[in-house]
Coordinates of C-alpha atoms and ligand atoms in Angstrom, one line a residue:
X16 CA -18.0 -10.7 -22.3
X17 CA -15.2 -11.0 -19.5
X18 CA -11.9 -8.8 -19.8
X19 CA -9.0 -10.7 -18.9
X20 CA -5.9 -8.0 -18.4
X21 CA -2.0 -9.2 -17.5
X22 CA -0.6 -6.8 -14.8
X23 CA 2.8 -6.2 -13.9
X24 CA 4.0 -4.3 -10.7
X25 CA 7.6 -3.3 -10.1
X26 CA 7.7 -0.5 -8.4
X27 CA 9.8 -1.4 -5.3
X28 CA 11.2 -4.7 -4.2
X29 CA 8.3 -7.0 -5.2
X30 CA 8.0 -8.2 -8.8
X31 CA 4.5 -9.5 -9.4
X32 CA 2.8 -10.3 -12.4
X33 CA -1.4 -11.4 -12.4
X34 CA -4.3 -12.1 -14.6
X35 CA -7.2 -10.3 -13.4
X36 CA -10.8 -11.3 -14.7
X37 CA -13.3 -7.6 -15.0
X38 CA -11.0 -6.5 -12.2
X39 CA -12.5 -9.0 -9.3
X40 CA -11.6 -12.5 -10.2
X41 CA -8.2 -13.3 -9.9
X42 CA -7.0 -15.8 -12.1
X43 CA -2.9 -15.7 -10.9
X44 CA -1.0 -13.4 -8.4
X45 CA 2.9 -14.3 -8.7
X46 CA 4.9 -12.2 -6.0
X47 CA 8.8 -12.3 -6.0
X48 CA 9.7 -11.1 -3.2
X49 CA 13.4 -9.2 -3.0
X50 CA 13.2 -8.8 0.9
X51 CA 16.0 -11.3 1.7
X52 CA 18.7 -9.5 -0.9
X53 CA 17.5 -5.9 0.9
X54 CA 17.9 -7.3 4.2
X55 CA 21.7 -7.1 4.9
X56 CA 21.4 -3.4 4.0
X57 CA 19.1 -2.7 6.2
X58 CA 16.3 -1.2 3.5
X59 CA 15.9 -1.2 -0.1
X60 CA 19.0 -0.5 -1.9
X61 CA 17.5 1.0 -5.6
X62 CA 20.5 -0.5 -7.9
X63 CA 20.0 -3.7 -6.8
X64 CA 16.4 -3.6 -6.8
X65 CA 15.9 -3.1 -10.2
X66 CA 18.7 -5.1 -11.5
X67 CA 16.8 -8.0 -9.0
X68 CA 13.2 -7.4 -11.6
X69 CA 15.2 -7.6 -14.8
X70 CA 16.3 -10.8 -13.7
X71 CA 12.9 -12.1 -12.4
X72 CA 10.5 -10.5 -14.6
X73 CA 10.5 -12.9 -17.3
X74 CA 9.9 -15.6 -14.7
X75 CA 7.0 -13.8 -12.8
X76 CA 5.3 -13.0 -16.0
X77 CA 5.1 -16.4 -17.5
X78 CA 4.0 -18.4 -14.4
X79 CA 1.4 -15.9 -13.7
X80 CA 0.0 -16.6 -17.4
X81 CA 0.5 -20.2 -16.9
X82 CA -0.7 -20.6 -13.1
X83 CA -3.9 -18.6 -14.6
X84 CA -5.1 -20.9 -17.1
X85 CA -5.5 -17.8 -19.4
X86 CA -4.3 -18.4 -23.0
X87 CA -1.9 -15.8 -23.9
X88 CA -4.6 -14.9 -27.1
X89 CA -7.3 -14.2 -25.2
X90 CA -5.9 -11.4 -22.9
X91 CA -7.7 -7.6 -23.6
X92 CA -4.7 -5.6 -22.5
X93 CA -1.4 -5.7 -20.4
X94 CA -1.5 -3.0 -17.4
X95 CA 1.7 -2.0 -15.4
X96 CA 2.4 0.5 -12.4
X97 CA 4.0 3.9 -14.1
X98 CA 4.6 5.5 -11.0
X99 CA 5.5 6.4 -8.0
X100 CA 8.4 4.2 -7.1
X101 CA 11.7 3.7 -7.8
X102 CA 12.4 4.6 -11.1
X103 CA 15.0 1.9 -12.0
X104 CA 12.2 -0.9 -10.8
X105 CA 9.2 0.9 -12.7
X106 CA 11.4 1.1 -15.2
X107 CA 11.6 -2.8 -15.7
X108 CA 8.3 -3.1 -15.6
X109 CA 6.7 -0.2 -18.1
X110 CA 9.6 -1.8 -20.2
X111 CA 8.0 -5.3 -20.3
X112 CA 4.5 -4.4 -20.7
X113 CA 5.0 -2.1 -23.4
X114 CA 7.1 -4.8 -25.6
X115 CA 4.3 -7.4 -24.5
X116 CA 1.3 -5.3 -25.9
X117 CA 2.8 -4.6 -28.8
X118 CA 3.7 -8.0 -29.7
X119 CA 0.2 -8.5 -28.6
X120 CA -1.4 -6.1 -30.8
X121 CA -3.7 -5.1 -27.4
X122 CA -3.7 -1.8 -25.1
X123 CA -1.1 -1.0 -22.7
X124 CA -2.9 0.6 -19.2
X125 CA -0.7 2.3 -16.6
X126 CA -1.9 2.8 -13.5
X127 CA -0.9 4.9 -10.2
X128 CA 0.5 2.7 -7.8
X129 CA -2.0 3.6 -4.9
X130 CA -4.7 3.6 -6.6
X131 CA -3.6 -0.3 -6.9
X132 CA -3.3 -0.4 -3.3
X133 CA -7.0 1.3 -3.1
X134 CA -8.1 -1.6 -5.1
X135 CA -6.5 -4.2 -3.4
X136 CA -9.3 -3.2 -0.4
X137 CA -12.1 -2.9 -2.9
X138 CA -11.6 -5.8 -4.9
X139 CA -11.5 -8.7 -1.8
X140 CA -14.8 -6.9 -0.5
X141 CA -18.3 -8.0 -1.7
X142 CA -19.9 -5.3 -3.8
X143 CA -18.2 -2.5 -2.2
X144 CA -18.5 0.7 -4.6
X145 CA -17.5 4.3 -4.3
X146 CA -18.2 6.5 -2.5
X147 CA -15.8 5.4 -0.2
X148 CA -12.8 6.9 2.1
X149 CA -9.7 4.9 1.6
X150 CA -6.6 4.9 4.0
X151 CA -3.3 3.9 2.1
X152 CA -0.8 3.3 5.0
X153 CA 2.3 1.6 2.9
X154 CA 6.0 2.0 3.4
X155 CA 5.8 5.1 1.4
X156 CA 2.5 6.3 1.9
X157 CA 0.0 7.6 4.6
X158 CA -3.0 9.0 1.9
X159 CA -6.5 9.6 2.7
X160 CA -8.6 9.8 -0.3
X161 CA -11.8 9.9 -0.8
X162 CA -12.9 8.2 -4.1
X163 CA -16.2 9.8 -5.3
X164 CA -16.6 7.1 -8.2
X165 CA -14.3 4.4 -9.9
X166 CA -10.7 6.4 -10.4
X167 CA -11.9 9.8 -9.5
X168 CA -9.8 10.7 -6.3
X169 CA -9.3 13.6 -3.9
X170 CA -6.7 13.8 -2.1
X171 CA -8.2 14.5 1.6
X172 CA -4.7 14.4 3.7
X173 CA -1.0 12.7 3.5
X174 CA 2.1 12.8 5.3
X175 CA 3.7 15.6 5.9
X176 CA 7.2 13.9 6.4
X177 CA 7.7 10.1 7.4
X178 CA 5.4 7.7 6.1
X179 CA 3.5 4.9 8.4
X180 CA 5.4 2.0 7.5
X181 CA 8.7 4.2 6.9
X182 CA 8.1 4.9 10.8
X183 CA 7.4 1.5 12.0
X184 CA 10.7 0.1 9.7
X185 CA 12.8 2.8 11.4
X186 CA 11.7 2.4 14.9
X187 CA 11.8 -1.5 14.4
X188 CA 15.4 -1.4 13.7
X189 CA 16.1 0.7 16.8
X190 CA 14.2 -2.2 18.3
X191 CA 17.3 -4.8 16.5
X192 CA 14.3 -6.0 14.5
X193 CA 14.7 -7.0 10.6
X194 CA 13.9 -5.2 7.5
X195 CA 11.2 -4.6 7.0
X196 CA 10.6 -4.5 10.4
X197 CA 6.3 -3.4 10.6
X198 CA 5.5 -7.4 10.8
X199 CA 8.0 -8.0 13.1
X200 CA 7.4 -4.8 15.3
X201 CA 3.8 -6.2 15.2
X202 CA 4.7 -9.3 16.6
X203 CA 6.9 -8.2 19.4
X204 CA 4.6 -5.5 20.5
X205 CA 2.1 -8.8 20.9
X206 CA 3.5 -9.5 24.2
X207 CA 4.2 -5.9 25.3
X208 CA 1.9 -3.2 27.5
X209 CA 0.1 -0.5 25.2
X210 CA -0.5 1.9 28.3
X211 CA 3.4 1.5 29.2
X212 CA 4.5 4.3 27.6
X213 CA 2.4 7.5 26.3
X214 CA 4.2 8.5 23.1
X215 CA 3.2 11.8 21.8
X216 CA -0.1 11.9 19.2
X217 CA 0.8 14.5 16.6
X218 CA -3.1 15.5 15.7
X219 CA -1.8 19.0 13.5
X220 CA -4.4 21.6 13.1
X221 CA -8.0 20.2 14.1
X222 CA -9.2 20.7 10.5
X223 CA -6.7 18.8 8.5
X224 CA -6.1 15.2 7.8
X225 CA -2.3 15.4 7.0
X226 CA 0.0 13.1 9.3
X227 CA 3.1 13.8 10.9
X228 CA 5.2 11.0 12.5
X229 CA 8.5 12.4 12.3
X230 CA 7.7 13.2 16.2
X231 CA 6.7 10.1 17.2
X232 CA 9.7 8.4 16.3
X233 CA 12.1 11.0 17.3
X234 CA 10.2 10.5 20.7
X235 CA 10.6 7.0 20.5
X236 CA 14.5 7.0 19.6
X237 CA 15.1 9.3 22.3
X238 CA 13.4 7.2 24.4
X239 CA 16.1 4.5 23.9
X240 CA 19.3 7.1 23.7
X241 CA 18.4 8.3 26.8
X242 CA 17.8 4.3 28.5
X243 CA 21.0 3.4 26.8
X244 CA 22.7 6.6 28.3
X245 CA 21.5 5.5 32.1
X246 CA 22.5 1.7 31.2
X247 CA 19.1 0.9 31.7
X248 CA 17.6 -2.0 29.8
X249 CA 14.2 -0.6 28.4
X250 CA 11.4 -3.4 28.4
X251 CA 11.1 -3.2 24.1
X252 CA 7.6 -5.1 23.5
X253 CA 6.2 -2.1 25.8
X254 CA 8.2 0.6 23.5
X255 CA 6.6 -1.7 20.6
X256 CA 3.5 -1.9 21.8
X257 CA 2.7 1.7 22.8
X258 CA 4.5 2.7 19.6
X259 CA 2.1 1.2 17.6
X260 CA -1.2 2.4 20.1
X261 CA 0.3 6.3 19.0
X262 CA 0.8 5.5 15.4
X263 CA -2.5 3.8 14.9
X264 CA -4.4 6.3 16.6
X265 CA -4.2 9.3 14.4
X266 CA -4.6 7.1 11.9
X267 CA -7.9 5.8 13.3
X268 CA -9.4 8.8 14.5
X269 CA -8.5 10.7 11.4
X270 CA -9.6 8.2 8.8
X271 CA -13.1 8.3 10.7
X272 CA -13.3 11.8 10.8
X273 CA -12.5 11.9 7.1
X274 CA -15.3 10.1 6.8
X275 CA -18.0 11.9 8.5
X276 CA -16.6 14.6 7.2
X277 CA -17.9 13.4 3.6
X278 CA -20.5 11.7 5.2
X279 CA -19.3 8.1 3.8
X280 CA -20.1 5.1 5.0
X281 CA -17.9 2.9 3.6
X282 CA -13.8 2.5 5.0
X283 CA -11.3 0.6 3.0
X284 CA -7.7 0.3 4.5
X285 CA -5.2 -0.4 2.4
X286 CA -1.4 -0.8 1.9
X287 CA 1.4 -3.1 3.1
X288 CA 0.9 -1.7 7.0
X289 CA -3.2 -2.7 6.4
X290 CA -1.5 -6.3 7.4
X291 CA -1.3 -5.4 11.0
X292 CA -4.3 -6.7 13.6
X293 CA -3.7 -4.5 15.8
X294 CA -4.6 -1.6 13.6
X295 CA -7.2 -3.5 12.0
X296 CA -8.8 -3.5 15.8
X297 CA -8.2 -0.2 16.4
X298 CA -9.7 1.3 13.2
X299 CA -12.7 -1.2 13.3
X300 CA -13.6 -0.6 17.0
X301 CA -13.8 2.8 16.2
X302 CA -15.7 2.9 12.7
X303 CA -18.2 0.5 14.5
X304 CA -18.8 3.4 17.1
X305 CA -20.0 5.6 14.0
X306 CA -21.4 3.2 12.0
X307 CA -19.1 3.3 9.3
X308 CA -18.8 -0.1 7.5
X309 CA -14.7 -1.5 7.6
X310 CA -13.0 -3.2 5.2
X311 CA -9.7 -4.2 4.2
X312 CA -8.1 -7.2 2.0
X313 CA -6.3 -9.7 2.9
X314 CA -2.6 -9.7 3.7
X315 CA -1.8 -10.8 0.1
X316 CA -3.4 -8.0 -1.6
X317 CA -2.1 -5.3 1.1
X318 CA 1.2 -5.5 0.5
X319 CA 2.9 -5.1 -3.1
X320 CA 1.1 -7.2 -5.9
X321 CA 0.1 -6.9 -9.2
X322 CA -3.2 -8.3 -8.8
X323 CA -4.4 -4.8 -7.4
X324 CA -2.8 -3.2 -10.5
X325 CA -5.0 -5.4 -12.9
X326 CA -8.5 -4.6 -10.5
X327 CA -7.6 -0.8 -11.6
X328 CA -6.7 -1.6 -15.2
X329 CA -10.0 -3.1 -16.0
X330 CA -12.1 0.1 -15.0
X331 CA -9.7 2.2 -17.0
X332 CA -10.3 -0.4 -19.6
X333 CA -14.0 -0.2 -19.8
X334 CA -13.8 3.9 -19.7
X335 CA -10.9 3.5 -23.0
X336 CA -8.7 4.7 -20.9
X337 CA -5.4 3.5 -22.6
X338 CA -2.1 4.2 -22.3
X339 CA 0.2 5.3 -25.2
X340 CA 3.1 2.9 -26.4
X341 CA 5.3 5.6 -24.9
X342 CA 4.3 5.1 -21.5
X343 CA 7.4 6.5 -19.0
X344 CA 7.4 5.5 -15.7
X345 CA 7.1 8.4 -13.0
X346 CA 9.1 8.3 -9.6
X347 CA 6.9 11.1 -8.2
X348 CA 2.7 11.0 -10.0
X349 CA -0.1 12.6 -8.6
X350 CA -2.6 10.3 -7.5
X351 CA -5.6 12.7 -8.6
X352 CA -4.6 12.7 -12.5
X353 CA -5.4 8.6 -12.3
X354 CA -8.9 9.8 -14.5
Ligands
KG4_12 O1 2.6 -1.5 0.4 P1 4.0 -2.0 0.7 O2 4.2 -3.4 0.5 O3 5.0 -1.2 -0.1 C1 5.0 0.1 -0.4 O4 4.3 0.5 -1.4 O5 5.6 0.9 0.4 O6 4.2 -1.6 2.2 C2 5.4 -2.0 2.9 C3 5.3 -1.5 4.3 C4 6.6 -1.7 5.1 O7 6.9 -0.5 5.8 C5 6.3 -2.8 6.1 O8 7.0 -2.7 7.3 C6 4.8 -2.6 6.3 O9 4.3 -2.3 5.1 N1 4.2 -3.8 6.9 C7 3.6 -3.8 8.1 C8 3.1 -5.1 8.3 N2 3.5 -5.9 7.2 C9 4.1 -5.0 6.3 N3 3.4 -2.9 9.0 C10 2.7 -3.2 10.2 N4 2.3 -4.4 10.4 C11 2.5 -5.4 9.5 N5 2.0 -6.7 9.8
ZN13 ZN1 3.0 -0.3 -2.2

């Protein structure tokens, strides 16, 4: 018998609803994007953001259950992101879910927000199980975990101040790009020299697998300033491109250490800054090396969607693992209390 959940994912500025068949097939993946409102301010303003789901979530929900050819009846349980996030947006969400599983009669599943972005790189690869070491590089996170079986995680490093994607947004918009500005930056570093300029690598202690990019991008806006101060006109698809070589990196080198270091074979990058090529490249080229199989979704599932949500949802599902009908929605949650 297949289990056919309803996920809902509002933790930021996407609301996404999906119908996920035993946490692989996916019926419907409805993303409502906010990026255009957040764009004038630069970056996601909360107050808006969650005032933007209330309006849409109703939407979102219903063409994901009609695009999925799934009866309303026949769904085994509604899941929804409790945490982290912003906790006006989450809030929308937990709302929803919780009033549509009890009108339902079926069980209500939370689930951790990165272990949806885990998921999202497990569920678009053929019969990939754990063990496996994950990267989650998002706008809020730079996690390696290593994920000894379905939703058991450790924690094996994460940032110990700016997040990937919070890096590339901030440097992109020293760069005049748009929020957010990783896809952009990608773009412009495309036609830009990656040996031009060599940014700092911050590696930390030679044991640990935390991040710090705080550095990098303080080296990188001084870069600028001090152009700016001289009059001179830096060349910015080199600043982009050798930007992105420093960031990607530690990332690279680390996530393969990480996983020689549990003696895994299996990589799975994940997140919304898993969309880029050129770290795709860079990890890859480098996982080959050590014979360490890659993989990563595609850009639909790296980014934030509720179709990872649901791929979680049915393993916690098949364990019982069920949330109660007072479900709260976390702004901070510990990704190793997902069991
Ligand atoms: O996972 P996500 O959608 O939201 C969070 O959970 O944070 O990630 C958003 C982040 C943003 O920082 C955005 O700039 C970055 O992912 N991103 C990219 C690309 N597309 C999105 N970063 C680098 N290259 C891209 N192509
Ligand atoms: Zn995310």
């Amino acid at each position: 018998m297949s289990i056919a959940i309803l996920a809902i994912e509002s933790s930021c500025d996407e609301t996404s609803a999906a119908v996920v068949i035993d946490g692989k097939e996916i019926k419907s993946n409805i993303i409502y994007t906010q990026i255009a409102t957040h764009k004038a301010y630069g970056g996601v303003v909360p107050e808006i953001a969650s005032r933007e789901h209330l309006r849409k979530i109703s939407s979102v929900v219903k063409e994901a259950i009609r695009v999925s050819n799934v009866p309303m009846e026949s769904l085994d349980a509604i899941a929804v992101t409790k945490g982290p996030g912003l906790i006006g947006s989450l809030l929308v969400g937990v709302s929803y879910a919780k009033a549509m599983a009890f009108s339902l009669g079926i069980p209500l599943i939370g689930v951790h927000h990165l272990s949806g972005h885990l998921y999202g790189g497990i569920m678009s690869a053929e019969q990939l199980e754990p063990p496996l070491v994950a990267l989650i590089a998002s706008g809020g996170h730079s996690t390696l975990v290593f994920m000894k079986d379905h939703l058991n995680f450790e924690v094996m490093g994460e940032t110990r101040d700016d997040a990937a994607g919070e890096v590339l947004d901030k440097v992109a918009r020293a760069l005049g790009l748009p929020y957010p500005g990783g896809a952009a930056l990608e773009h412009m570093a495309m036609e830009g020299d990656r040996t031009a300029i060599d940014f700092p690598r911050a590696w930390l202690d030679e044991n640990s697998f935390d991040f710090s990019f705080s550095g990098l991008k303080s080296s990188v806006l001084n870069y600028l300033n001090r152009a700016a101060m001289k009059g001179e006109n830096p060349c910015f698809p080199d600043v982009a491109a050798s930007f992105q070589e420093a960031l990607f990196e530690v990332l690279a080198v680390k996530s393969v250490k990480a996983c020689k270091e549990r003696s895994c074979y299996d990589l799975v990058l994940s997140g919304g800054v898993a969309a880029n090529n050129r770290l795709k490249e860079m990890i890859g080229s480098l996982a080959a090396e050590n014979d360490i199989r890659f993989h990563y979704p595609p850009k639909v599932l790296c980014t934030d969607n509720a179709a990872m949500i649901g791929s979680v949802a049915y393993y916690k599902f098949i364990q019982n693992d069920f949330s109660r009908s007072s479900l709260n929605a976390f702004a901070n949650l510990n990704l190793e209390d997902e069991k």
